[in-house]
Each structure stands twice: as C-alpha cells, then as structure tokens.
Amino acid sequence: MADAVLAHKVSADLKDMEDGPQVTETENQRVTLTQEDNRRILRKTDLTILPILAWVYFLQILDKTVLGYGAIFGLREDTHLKGNQYSLIGSIAPIAQLAWQPFSSILIIKVPHRILMPTLVLGWGIAQSLTPLCKSFPALLAIRFFLGLFEAGCLPLFSVITAHWYRRSEQPVRVAAWYGTNGLATIFAAALSFGLAKIHSPVLASWQIIFLFTGLMTIVTVPFIYWKLDNNVHSARFLTAEEKQKAIERLRANNNGTSDGEAHKFKWSQVGEVFLDIKTYLFIAMSLANNLGAQVVNTFGPLILSGLGFDNHKTTLLNIPFGAVQYVVILGVAWTSVKLRSGKGVALLVILLPILAGISVLYVLPRDKSHTAPLLVGYYFLAFIFGCNTLVMSWILANTAGSTKSSVMMSLYNAASSAGNIIGPLLFDTADAPAYTPGLKATLGVYSMMAAVVLLQLGNLVLLNKMHEKKRVANGKPAKLHDASMDKKFNAGAAQEGDIGSRAFLDLTDRQNDEFIYVY
C-alpha cells in the first residue's frame, strides 16, 4: 500500500515535469502584500526549505571531508597508494563533476527538484558506503568518481532553489545558511573521526568505519528529503492558496525571469547568451581561483597540521576550531554584504586579505615547535576561503536572470569549482611534505589573481547598469529605478509606476530585461 502511494506521488511529480505549471493571472496582475504577509511567508519558507538545503549540503561536505581523515587513519597504506595517487583520488570526484555539468544544467530545469535531490543524495550515499570495500588505487578511484558524479548537481541545484524562493536581499544569508554547513561539517567530521578511530574492530580499519558510518547516514536521509521538499512556489504544500499568490508577488522585484511558470522549458537562446556575457568568464575565473586554492584545506589540511608535529588524534581535534572559524566567517561575511546592500565585490576584496596573510605565514615560517602558534593562526586564516564562495555564489544569483541562464550559469560555476578541485591537489606533492612550499607559493599567486578579477567584475557591472539606463530612456522609462529586491525590509509601497515590473515573470534574461539592475 505504501509503495502504491509513493508511486502515485512520483507519477504526479513527473507529470508536473512534463506539463510544467502555467503562468497564472496572478503573475500578470499584482496582489496586495503587507509586511506581515512577507514576514510570515519568509518564516514558513525558512522553516521548510532552508533546513533541507542546510542538511543535505552538510552531508555532501561531510562525505568529502572525511577523505582527509581517512588519509591520516590508514587509507593510504591499506589501499597501497604511492606518489601522487592520493592527489589523484582527491581530484577524481571533481573530474566527474566537471564532466557531468552540461547534463546537470538540463536536469535542474527538466526534473522536479523533489525527485532530483533525493536521487542525487541516494547515489552519492551508496558510493560513500561502498568505499570501505576498496583495497587498491583503481577501486578507490572508481568509487570516488561515482561519488563526484552524483554530487555534481548539488551546488547548482541549491543555488537555483535559493533564487526561486527568496528575494535578492535575502539570498546571501540563506546561501550562507546552507553553505556555512561547510564549517559545521568540518567540526563534525573531526569529532566523528576522532571518536570512530577509537573503535578497535577485528574486521574494519578506522578509516573504513568512518566511511561506512557517513555513507549510511546519508542514505537514511533520502525519504525525509522527498517527504519535505516542494518543487516550487506553485506546489508548496506549506503555503495556503492565498499565500502562494503573495509568495509570487514578493519575488517580483527580483526580475530573475521566472516564478516557476516556465521553469521546465530549456531555452538554448539563453545558453548562447551565457557564453556571450563577459561577466560569465569573470565569475568562472573567481570560482576556479578560489576552489583551486581551497585544496590547501580540503585535501591537504589535515596533512599540513600533522606536519606541524601533532599526532593523528591531535591533528583531527585541531580542525574543530578551524570549522568553527569557518562557520562564523561564512555567516559574518553574508550578513555584512546584506548590510552594505551592494557590497559583495568590496566584501570579497576585504576577505582576500586574511587569506593572503594566512598562506604567506604558512609559506614563510619554518616547521618547528617555536613557530607552532603563528603557523596555526595562519592555517585558521584560511577559513576565510569559504567566505569567498558564499559571496561569489550570491553575487552570481543576484546578477543573473532567466531560468535556463541561471541554471547554466550555476553549472558553469560548479564546473569551474570542479576544475579548481582537480588542479588544486596536483599543486601539492607528498614529496614536498611537511611544508608543501611549492604548492603554497602557487596558491598565493592564485589569490592575488582573484583580487584583480574581482576589480574587473566591479567595473563590468557598473558599465552594464549604465547600458541598461540608456535602454530604459530609449524605451520611455526612467533612467534610474529603485531596486526593491535589495531592500532590507519588504516595502509594500515600493512598486514602480506604470508597467515597471510587468516583465518580471516573462523568463527574460538580465540582458533582455531593461528593468534589471545589476548588484555590485
């Protein structure tokens, strides 16, 4: 009986995928929305959608992070890894993600999120659970490939979901809420690995117990995701019929091109615009640079700490405060960018300073006991790396409109992230242990380049706004428009005069809609 009910629900979701909800009269005619309505709908969305995003992203980071702890608890020895084979193990999941990105952008548009997300989670959970069976480099390489394959759609999917449910002023903090679980996963992975490594089993090694536990924890989450997640505002079970109309209205100022009415139509014209847009390549460069540099922490962080003279258990525990700093940085950076209204580019430049300082400290200081404290401080400064990703993602979401363009743009962001994750581990050779000086030197150059790219993007966005102002004047509209989507509080009286805002749900891109305002 239960199977029949589940089959009926899945069939209904697939029918939604084929037909797609139609653009409703509500989307063309505005409804009255008060500040209290806005707060109530936002609160309901936060209590329903946000916990799912945060928990699933936590699991994804956890399943990735334990690779580093597996390395210090015997994985390299038991699987007979030699030379740079461990680096290749760290790179193979991103290779799979990079290869799968074109398909991810299509699946995000064509497959209902309520089906896509649990499917991805189940796939990588199974791969993680099978990792303890690996006894050789080829086996480990294959299983990590499939792990990366199923994780490929996660980040772009989460970004698109965030853009569909939240106003632009709300997005940075919500992205930080789920992306910030990077820090929580780091804390949990360290504590979990420390505890599980204390188990002495005649059958399983410590690293095998760690992978099996995290994999099974991921798998049991799948039914909960399908139960709680809704595909879009139109089908939201946690909103009343009246609240759905008001939820659509409160998103009008985003001008992101869709209220889900045409969300299942993949438009190749929007794909072409992505590749003709200069800001696409600047955002890709930021993603590539930051995730290339992030490998200092993700893959080699525990090994760098152990190189400071700590044993395996102390190395694991020292990553707990790192995770705490990481979490505080991500939330703090997002909160600051909201307070600054259009300050994402400036905030990026500011947080690059402690990153450059931390890498410089690790590069310059020798690995001896007299320098342990400053080396630890330098390592903890690298937590700011994860604040960069939050800002870049929210910056992309705020400056991209059109359902297909947004999906493709986030897939390209993730592809660049994957490329960085592929190249990053290769900068660090075990022959350079414990200092890894050549890799740190290269990383220092990467973040210096990233600062230059941020400055170029700021100039590009200023120019794009100037071009839109000229278009508006030519179309008989005011040159300057108030960007209500970036107001900290919803203002029911902020509606523009005349037909301003009437094109918000026509699935236009940011270049096609002259009312779109780019965020700095």
Coordinates of C-alpha atoms in Angstrom, one line a residue:
M1 CA 0.0 0.0 0.0
A2 CA 2.8 2.4 1.0
D3 CA 4.6 1.6 -2.3
A4 CA 1.5 2.4 -4.3
V5 CA 1.1 5.8 -2.6
L6 CA 4.8 6.6 -3.2
A7 CA 4.5 5.5 -6.8
H8 CA 1.4 7.8 -7.2
K9 CA 3.3 10.8 -5.8
V10 CA 6.3 10.2 -8.0
S11 CA 4.0 9.9 -11.0
A12 CA 2.4 13.2 -10.1
D13 CA 5.7 14.9 -9.9
L14 CA 6.8 13.5 -13.2
K15 CA 3.6 14.8 -14.8
D16 CA 4.5 18.3 -13.4
M17 CA 7.8 17.9 -15.1
E18 CA 6.2 17.2 -18.5
D19 CA 3.5 19.8 -18.4
G20 CA 5.0 22.5 -16.2
P21 CA 2.9 24.9 -14.3
Q22 CA 1.5 27.7 -16.5
V23 CA 2.0 31.4 -16.0
T24 CA -1.0 32.4 -13.9
E25 CA -3.1 35.5 -13.9
T26 CA -1.6 36.4 -10.5
E27 CA 1.8 36.7 -12.1
N28 CA 0.5 39.4 -14.5
Q29 CA -1.8 41.1 -12.0
R30 CA -0.3 42.2 -8.7
V31 CA -1.8 41.3 -5.4
T32 CA -1.7 43.2 -2.1
L33 CA 1.2 42.1 0.1
T34 CA 1.8 43.6 3.5
Q35 CA 5.0 43.5 5.6
E36 CA 3.3 41.0 7.9
D37 CA 2.5 38.7 4.9
N38 CA 6.1 38.9 3.8
R39 CA 7.4 38.0 7.2
R40 CA 5.0 35.1 7.6
I41 CA 5.8 33.6 4.1
L42 CA 9.5 34.1 4.6
R43 CA 9.4 32.4 8.0
K44 CA 7.5 29.4 6.6
T45 CA 10.0 29.1 3.7
D46 CA 12.9 29.3 6.1
L47 CA 11.4 26.6 8.3
T48 CA 10.6 24.2 5.4
I49 CA 13.1 24.7 2.5
L50 CA 16.2 26.0 4.3
P51 CA 16.7 23.1 6.7
I52 CA 16.6 20.7 3.8
L53 CA 19.3 22.6 1.9
A54 CA 21.4 23.0 5.0
W55 CA 21.3 19.3 6.0
V56 CA 21.9 17.9 2.5
Y57 CA 24.8 20.3 1.9
F58 CA 26.2 19.4 5.3
L59 CA 26.1 15.7 4.2
Q60 CA 27.8 16.4 0.9
I61 CA 30.7 18.3 2.6
L62 CA 30.9 15.7 5.4
D63 CA 31.3 12.9 2.8
K64 CA 34.0 14.8 1.0
T65 CA 35.8 16.0 4.2
V66 CA 36.4 12.5 5.7
L67 CA 38.8 11.7 2.8
G68 CA 41.4 13.8 4.6
Y69 CA 40.8 12.0 7.9
G70 CA 40.8 8.6 6.2
A71 CA 44.3 9.5 4.9
I72 CA 45.7 10.0 8.4
F73 CA 44.0 6.9 9.8
G74 CA 45.4 4.4 7.3
L75 CA 43.6 4.7 4.0
R76 CA 46.8 5.4 2.0
E77 CA 48.6 2.4 3.5
D78 CA 45.7 0.0 3.2
T79 CA 44.9 0.8 -0.4
H80 CA 48.7 0.9 -1.3
L81 CA 48.7 4.5 -2.6
K82 CA 52.1 5.7 -3.9
G83 CA 53.5 9.0 -5.2
N84 CA 50.7 11.4 -6.2
Q85 CA 48.0 8.7 -6.2
Y86 CA 46.4 10.3 -3.2
S87 CA 46.3 13.6 -5.0
L88 CA 44.5 11.9 -7.9
I89 CA 42.0 10.4 -5.5
G90 CA 41.3 13.9 -4.4
S91 CA 40.9 15.1 -8.0
I92 CA 38.7 12.3 -9.5
A93 CA 35.4 13.4 -7.9
P94 CA 35.8 16.9 -9.3
I95 CA 36.7 15.4 -12.7
A96 CA 33.3 13.5 -12.6
Q97 CA 31.5 16.7 -11.6
L98 CA 33.2 18.7 -14.4
A99 CA 32.2 16.0 -17.0
W100 CA 28.6 15.9 -15.7
Q101 CA 27.9 19.7 -15.6
P102 CA 26.2 20.1 -19.0
F103 CA 23.7 17.4 -18.0
S104 CA 23.2 18.9 -14.6
S105 CA 22.1 22.2 -16.0
I106 CA 19.4 20.4 -18.1
L107 CA 18.3 18.1 -15.3
I108 CA 17.8 21.1 -12.9
I109 CA 15.4 22.6 -15.4
K110 CA 13.6 19.4 -16.6
V111 CA 13.4 17.2 -13.5
P112 CA 11.3 18.3 -10.5
H113 CA 13.6 19.2 -7.6
R114 CA 11.6 16.9 -5.3
I115 CA 12.8 13.9 -7.4
L116 CA 16.2 15.2 -8.4
M117 CA 17.6 16.0 -5.0
P118 CA 16.8 12.6 -3.2
T119 CA 18.1 10.8 -6.3
L120 CA 21.4 12.6 -6.1
V121 CA 21.7 12.0 -2.4
L122 CA 21.0 8.3 -2.7
G123 CA 23.6 7.9 -5.4
W124 CA 26.5 9.5 -3.5
G125 CA 25.4 7.9 -0.2
I126 CA 25.7 4.4 -1.8
A127 CA 29.2 5.4 -3.3
Q128 CA 30.4 6.6 0.1
S129 CA 29.1 3.4 1.8
L130 CA 31.0 1.2 -0.7
T131 CA 34.3 3.0 -0.1
P132 CA 35.4 0.6 2.7
L133 CA 35.4 -2.3 0.2
C134 CA 38.2 -0.6 -1.8
K135 CA 41.6 -2.3 -1.5
S136 CA 43.5 -0.7 -4.3
F137 CA 44.1 2.5 -6.1
P138 CA 41.8 1.6 -9.2
A139 CA 38.9 0.6 -6.9
L140 CA 39.2 3.8 -4.8
L141 CA 39.5 5.9 -8.0
A142 CA 36.3 4.3 -9.4
I143 CA 34.2 4.8 -6.3
R144 CA 35.3 8.4 -5.8
F145 CA 34.4 9.0 -9.5
F146 CA 30.8 7.9 -8.9
L147 CA 30.7 10.0 -5.7
G148 CA 31.6 13.1 -7.7
L149 CA 29.1 12.2 -10.4
F150 CA 26.1 12.2 -8.1
E151 CA 27.3 15.3 -6.2
A152 CA 27.8 17.3 -9.4
G153 CA 24.3 18.7 -9.5
C154 CA 24.1 19.6 -5.8
L155 CA 25.6 23.1 -5.7
P156 CA 23.9 24.5 -8.8
L157 CA 20.6 22.9 -7.8
F158 CA 20.8 24.5 -4.3
S159 CA 21.6 27.9 -5.8
V160 CA 18.7 27.7 -8.2
I161 CA 16.3 26.7 -5.4
T162 CA 17.6 29.6 -3.3
A163 CA 16.9 32.1 -6.2
H164 CA 13.4 30.6 -6.8
W165 CA 12.3 31.0 -3.2
Y166 CA 14.0 34.2 -1.9
R167 CA 14.3 37.9 -2.7
R168 CA 17.7 39.1 -3.7
S169 CA 18.3 40.9 -0.4
E170 CA 17.6 37.6 1.4
Q171 CA 19.7 35.3 -0.7
P172 CA 23.2 36.0 0.7
V173 CA 22.2 35.0 4.3
R174 CA 20.3 32.0 3.0
V175 CA 23.2 30.8 0.8
A176 CA 25.4 31.3 3.9
A177 CA 23.0 29.3 6.0
W178 CA 23.4 26.2 3.8
Y179 CA 26.9 26.8 2.5
G180 CA 28.0 27.6 6.1
T181 CA 27.5 24.0 7.0
N182 CA 31.0 23.6 5.5
G183 CA 32.2 24.7 8.9
L184 CA 29.8 22.5 10.8
A185 CA 30.7 19.5 8.7
T186 CA 34.4 20.2 9.4
I187 CA 33.7 20.3 13.1
F188 CA 31.5 17.1 13.0
A189 CA 34.0 15.3 10.7
A190 CA 36.8 16.0 13.0
A191 CA 34.9 14.9 16.2
L192 CA 33.4 11.9 14.4
S193 CA 36.7 10.7 13.0
F194 CA 38.3 11.2 16.4
G195 CA 35.6 9.1 18.1
L196 CA 35.3 6.4 15.4
A197 CA 39.1 6.0 15.2
K198 CA 39.0 4.9 18.9
I199 CA 36.9 1.8 17.9
H200 CA 39.1 -1.3 17.6
S201 CA 37.5 -3.7 15.2
P202 CA 39.0 -7.0 14.0
V203 CA 37.1 -6.6 10.7
L204 CA 37.2 -2.9 9.8
A205 CA 40.0 -0.4 9.9
S206 CA 39.4 3.1 11.4
W207 CA 39.1 4.7 8.0
Q208 CA 36.6 2.1 6.8
I209 CA 34.3 2.7 9.8
I210 CA 34.4 6.4 9.2
F211 CA 33.3 6.0 5.5
L212 CA 30.7 3.4 6.3
F213 CA 29.1 5.5 9.0
T214 CA 28.9 8.7 6.9
G215 CA 27.6 6.8 3.9
L216 CA 24.8 5.1 5.8
M217 CA 23.9 8.4 7.5
T218 CA 23.4 9.9 4.0
I219 CA 21.3 7.1 2.7
V220 CA 18.8 7.2 5.6
T221 CA 18.1 10.9 4.8
V222 CA 16.6 10.3 1.4
P223 CA 13.0 9.6 2.4
F224 CA 12.9 12.7 4.6
I225 CA 14.0 14.9 1.6
Y226 CA 11.3 13.5 -0.7
W227 CA 8.7 14.0 2.1
K228 CA 9.5 17.6 2.9
L229 CA 10.8 19.2 -0.3
D230 CA 8.4 21.1 -2.7
N231 CA 9.2 21.7 -6.3
N232 CA 8.2 25.4 -6.5
V233 CA 6.1 28.1 -5.0
H234 CA 3.0 27.0 -7.0
S235 CA 3.1 23.5 -5.5
A236 CA 4.2 24.5 -2.0
R237 CA 2.2 22.4 0.5
F238 CA 3.3 24.6 3.4
L239 CA 1.6 27.6 1.9
T240 CA -2.2 28.3 1.6
A241 CA -3.6 29.2 -1.9
E242 CA -3.6 32.9 -0.9
E243 CA -0.1 32.7 0.4
K244 CA 1.2 31.2 -2.8
Q245 CA -0.1 34.2 -4.7
K246 CA 1.6 36.5 -2.3
A247 CA 4.8 34.5 -2.3
I248 CA 4.9 35.0 -6.1
E249 CA 4.3 38.7 -5.7
R250 CA 7.0 39.2 -3.1
L251 CA 9.5 37.8 -5.7
R252 CA 8.5 40.2 -8.5
A253 CA 11.2 42.8 -7.7
N254 CA 13.9 40.1 -8.3
N255 CA 13.3 40.4 -12.1
N256 CA 15.0 37.0 -12.3
G257 CA 12.8 36.0 -15.2
T258 CA 10.7 33.2 -13.7
S259 CA 8.2 32.5 -10.9
D260 CA 8.4 28.8 -11.9
G261 CA 5.7 29.3 -14.6
E262 CA 8.1 28.4 -17.4
A263 CA 10.7 26.7 -15.3
H264 CA 10.6 23.4 -17.3
K265 CA 11.4 25.0 -20.7
F266 CA 15.1 24.7 -21.5
K267 CA 15.9 27.7 -23.8
W268 CA 19.0 27.4 -26.0
S269 CA 18.9 31.1 -26.7
Q270 CA 19.7 31.7 -23.1
V271 CA 22.5 29.2 -23.2
G272 CA 24.1 31.3 -26.0
E273 CA 23.7 34.5 -24.0
V274 CA 25.6 32.9 -21.1
F275 CA 28.7 32.4 -23.3
L276 CA 28.5 35.8 -24.9
D277 CA 28.4 37.5 -21.5
I278 CA 31.7 38.9 -20.2
K279 CA 30.6 38.6 -16.6
T280 CA 30.3 34.8 -17.1
Y281 CA 34.0 34.4 -17.6
L282 CA 34.9 36.7 -14.7
F283 CA 32.7 34.7 -12.3
I284 CA 34.2 31.5 -13.7
A285 CA 37.7 32.8 -13.0
M286 CA 36.7 33.6 -9.4
S287 CA 35.3 30.2 -8.9
L288 CA 38.3 28.5 -10.4
A289 CA 40.8 30.5 -8.4
N290 CA 39.0 30.1 -5.0
N291 CA 38.4 26.4 -5.3
L292 CA 41.9 25.8 -6.6
G293 CA 43.2 27.5 -3.5
A294 CA 40.7 25.8 -1.2
Q295 CA 42.6 22.5 -1.7
V296 CA 45.1 23.8 0.8
V297 CA 42.4 23.0 3.3
N298 CA 40.1 20.4 1.8
T299 CA 42.6 17.7 0.8
F300 CA 45.8 18.6 2.5
G301 CA 44.6 20.5 5.6
P302 CA 45.0 17.5 8.0
L303 CA 48.3 16.6 6.4
I304 CA 49.6 20.1 6.8
L305 CA 48.5 20.1 10.5
S306 CA 50.2 16.8 11.1
G307 CA 53.3 18.3 9.5
L308 CA 53.4 20.7 12.4
G309 CA 54.4 17.8 14.7
F310 CA 50.9 16.7 16.0
D311 CA 49.9 13.1 16.2
N312 CA 46.9 11.8 14.3
H313 CA 44.3 12.4 17.1
K314 CA 45.5 15.9 17.9
T315 CA 45.6 16.8 14.2
T316 CA 41.9 15.7 14.0
L317 CA 40.9 17.7 17.0
L318 CA 42.7 20.9 15.8
N319 CA 40.3 21.0 12.8
I320 CA 37.4 21.6 15.2
P321 CA 38.2 25.2 15.9
F322 CA 39.0 25.7 12.2
G323 CA 35.5 24.6 11.4
A324 CA 34.1 27.0 14.0
V325 CA 36.0 29.9 12.5
Q326 CA 34.9 28.8 9.0
Y327 CA 31.2 28.9 10.1
V328 CA 31.4 32.3 11.8
V329 CA 33.3 33.7 8.7
I330 CA 30.6 32.5 6.2
L331 CA 27.7 33.9 8.2
G332 CA 29.5 37.1 9.1
V333 CA 30.5 37.8 5.5
A334 CA 27.0 37.2 4.3
W335 CA 25.5 39.4 7.0
T336 CA 28.0 42.2 6.2
S337 CA 27.2 42.1 2.4
V338 CA 23.5 42.5 3.2
K339 CA 24.1 45.5 5.4
L340 CA 26.2 47.0 2.7
R341 CA 23.4 46.4 0.2
S342 CA 25.6 46.3 -2.9
G343 CA 28.8 45.5 -1.2
K344 CA 29.6 41.9 -2.4
G345 CA 32.6 42.9 -4.5
V346 CA 34.1 45.1 -1.8
A347 CA 33.5 42.4 0.8
L348 CA 35.3 39.9 -1.4
L349 CA 38.4 42.1 -1.7
V350 CA 38.4 42.6 2.1
I351 CA 38.3 38.9 3.0
L352 CA 41.0 38.1 0.5
L353 CA 43.4 39.9 2.8
P354 CA 43.4 37.4 5.7
I355 CA 43.6 34.5 3.1
L356 CA 46.7 36.0 1.5
A357 CA 48.1 36.6 5.0
G358 CA 47.5 33.0 6.1
I359 CA 49.1 31.5 3.0
S360 CA 52.1 33.8 3.4
V361 CA 52.6 32.7 7.0
L362 CA 52.5 29.0 6.1
Y363 CA 54.8 29.7 3.2
V364 CA 57.4 31.7 5.0
L365 CA 57.7 30.2 8.5
P366 CA 59.7 27.0 9.1
R367 CA 58.0 23.9 10.6
D368 CA 59.4 23.8 14.1
K369 CA 58.0 24.0 17.6
S370 CA 58.9 27.6 18.1
H371 CA 56.6 28.6 15.3
T372 CA 53.7 26.3 16.0
A373 CA 51.4 29.1 17.3
P374 CA 51.8 31.5 14.3
L375 CA 51.5 28.6 11.9
L376 CA 48.2 27.6 13.5
V377 CA 47.0 31.2 13.3
G378 CA 48.0 31.3 9.6
Y379 CA 46.2 28.0 9.0
Y380 CA 43.0 29.2 10.7
F381 CA 43.1 32.4 8.5
L382 CA 42.4 30.1 5.6
A383 CA 38.8 29.7 6.9
F384 CA 38.1 32.9 5.1
I385 CA 38.4 30.9 1.8
F386 CA 34.9 29.6 2.4
G387 CA 33.5 33.1 2.8
C388 CA 34.6 33.8 -0.8
N389 CA 32.5 31.0 -2.2
T390 CA 29.4 32.3 -0.4
L391 CA 29.8 35.8 -1.8
V392 CA 30.6 34.7 -5.3
M393 CA 27.5 32.4 -5.4
S394 CA 25.2 35.1 -4.1
W395 CA 26.8 37.6 -6.5
I396 CA 26.1 35.3 -9.4
L397 CA 22.5 34.7 -8.3
A398 CA 21.9 38.5 -7.9
N399 CA 23.2 39.3 -11.4
T400 CA 21.7 36.5 -13.5
A401 CA 18.1 36.3 -14.7
G402 CA 16.3 33.7 -16.9
S403 CA 15.6 30.2 -15.7
T404 CA 17.9 28.4 -18.2
K405 CA 20.6 31.1 -18.0
S406 CA 20.6 30.8 -14.2
S407 CA 20.8 27.0 -14.3
V408 CA 23.6 27.0 -16.9
M409 CA 25.5 29.8 -15.1
M410 CA 25.5 27.9 -11.8
S411 CA 26.5 24.7 -13.6
L412 CA 29.5 26.6 -15.1
Y413 CA 30.3 28.0 -11.7
N414 CA 30.3 24.4 -10.4
A415 CA 32.4 23.3 -13.4
A416 CA 35.0 25.9 -12.6
S417 CA 34.9 24.9 -9.0
S418 CA 35.4 21.2 -10.0
A419 CA 38.3 22.3 -12.3
G420 CA 39.9 24.1 -9.3
N421 CA 39.4 21.0 -7.2
I422 CA 41.1 18.9 -9.9
I423 CA 44.1 21.2 -10.3
G424 CA 44.5 22.1 -6.7
P425 CA 45.6 18.8 -5.2
L426 CA 48.1 18.4 -8.0
L427 CA 49.9 21.5 -6.7
F428 CA 50.7 19.6 -3.6
D429 CA 53.1 16.7 -3.9
T430 CA 53.8 14.3 -1.0
A431 CA 57.5 14.7 -1.8
D432 CA 57.2 18.3 -0.6
A433 CA 55.9 17.3 2.9
P434 CA 55.6 18.6 5.5
A435 CA 55.9 22.2 4.4
Y436 CA 54.4 21.9 0.9
T437 CA 56.2 25.1 0.0
P438 CA 55.8 25.0 -3.9
G439 CA 52.0 24.4 -3.5
L440 CA 51.7 27.3 -1.1
K441 CA 53.6 29.6 -3.4
A442 CA 51.3 28.8 -6.3
T443 CA 48.2 29.3 -4.2
L444 CA 49.5 32.7 -3.1
G445 CA 49.7 33.7 -6.8
V446 CA 46.2 32.3 -7.4
Y447 CA 44.5 34.5 -4.8
S448 CA 46.4 37.6 -5.9
M449 CA 45.0 37.0 -9.4
M450 CA 41.5 36.6 -7.9
A451 CA 41.7 40.1 -6.4
A452 CA 42.4 41.5 -9.8
V453 CA 39.4 39.6 -11.3
V454 CA 37.0 41.0 -8.7
L455 CA 38.1 44.5 -9.6
L456 CA 37.4 43.8 -13.3
Q457 CA 33.9 42.5 -12.5
L458 CA 33.0 45.5 -10.4
G459 CA 33.9 47.7 -13.4
N460 CA 31.9 45.5 -15.8
L461 CA 28.8 45.6 -13.6
V462 CA 28.9 49.4 -13.4
L463 CA 29.1 49.5 -17.2
L464 CA 26.2 47.1 -17.6
N465 CA 24.0 49.3 -15.4
K466 CA 24.9 52.3 -17.5
M467 CA 23.9 50.4 -20.6
H468 CA 20.5 49.5 -19.1
E469 CA 19.9 53.1 -18.1
K470 CA 20.3 54.1 -21.7
K471 CA 17.9 51.3 -22.8
R472 CA 15.3 52.4 -20.4
V473 CA 15.4 56.0 -21.6
A474 CA 15.1 54.8 -25.2
N475 CA 12.1 52.8 -24.2
G476 CA 10.4 55.7 -22.5
K477 CA 11.2 54.7 -18.9
P478 CA 13.1 56.5 -16.1
A479 CA 16.8 56.0 -16.3
K480 CA 17.1 55.3 -12.6
L481 CA 14.9 52.7 -10.9
H482 CA 14.6 51.7 -7.3
D483 CA 15.8 48.2 -6.8
A484 CA 13.2 47.0 -4.2
S485 CA 14.7 43.4 -4.3
M486 CA 17.7 44.7 -2.3
D487 CA 15.7 46.5 0.4
K488 CA 16.4 45.0 3.8
K489 CA 12.7 45.1 4.6
F490 CA 9.9 44.5 2.2
N491 CA 8.2 47.7 1.3
A492 CA 4.6 47.2 0.1
G493 CA 4.6 50.8 -1.3
A494 CA 7.8 50.4 -3.3
A495 CA 6.0 49.3 -6.5
Q496 CA 7.2 51.3 -9.6
E497 CA 4.7 53.4 -11.6
G498 CA 3.1 52.3 -14.9
D499 CA 4.3 49.0 -16.4
I500 CA 7.5 48.8 -14.5
G501 CA 7.8 45.3 -13.1
S502 CA 5.2 43.8 -15.5
R503 CA 8.0 41.8 -17.3
A504 CA 9.4 40.2 -14.1
F505 CA 7.9 36.7 -14.8
L506 CA 8.4 36.5 -18.6
D507 CA 11.5 34.4 -18.3
L508 CA 13.7 37.2 -19.7
T509 CA 17.4 37.2 -19.0
D510 CA 19.2 40.1 -17.3
R511 CA 20.4 41.4 -20.7
Q512 CA 16.9 41.2 -22.2
N513 CA 15.0 42.9 -19.4
D514 CA 16.0 46.6 -19.3
E515 CA 14.5 46.9 -15.8
F516 CA 17.1 44.5 -14.3
I517 CA 19.6 46.2 -12.0
Y518 CA 23.0 44.7 -11.5
V519 CA 24.3 44.4 -8.0
Y520 CA 27.9 45.4 -7.1

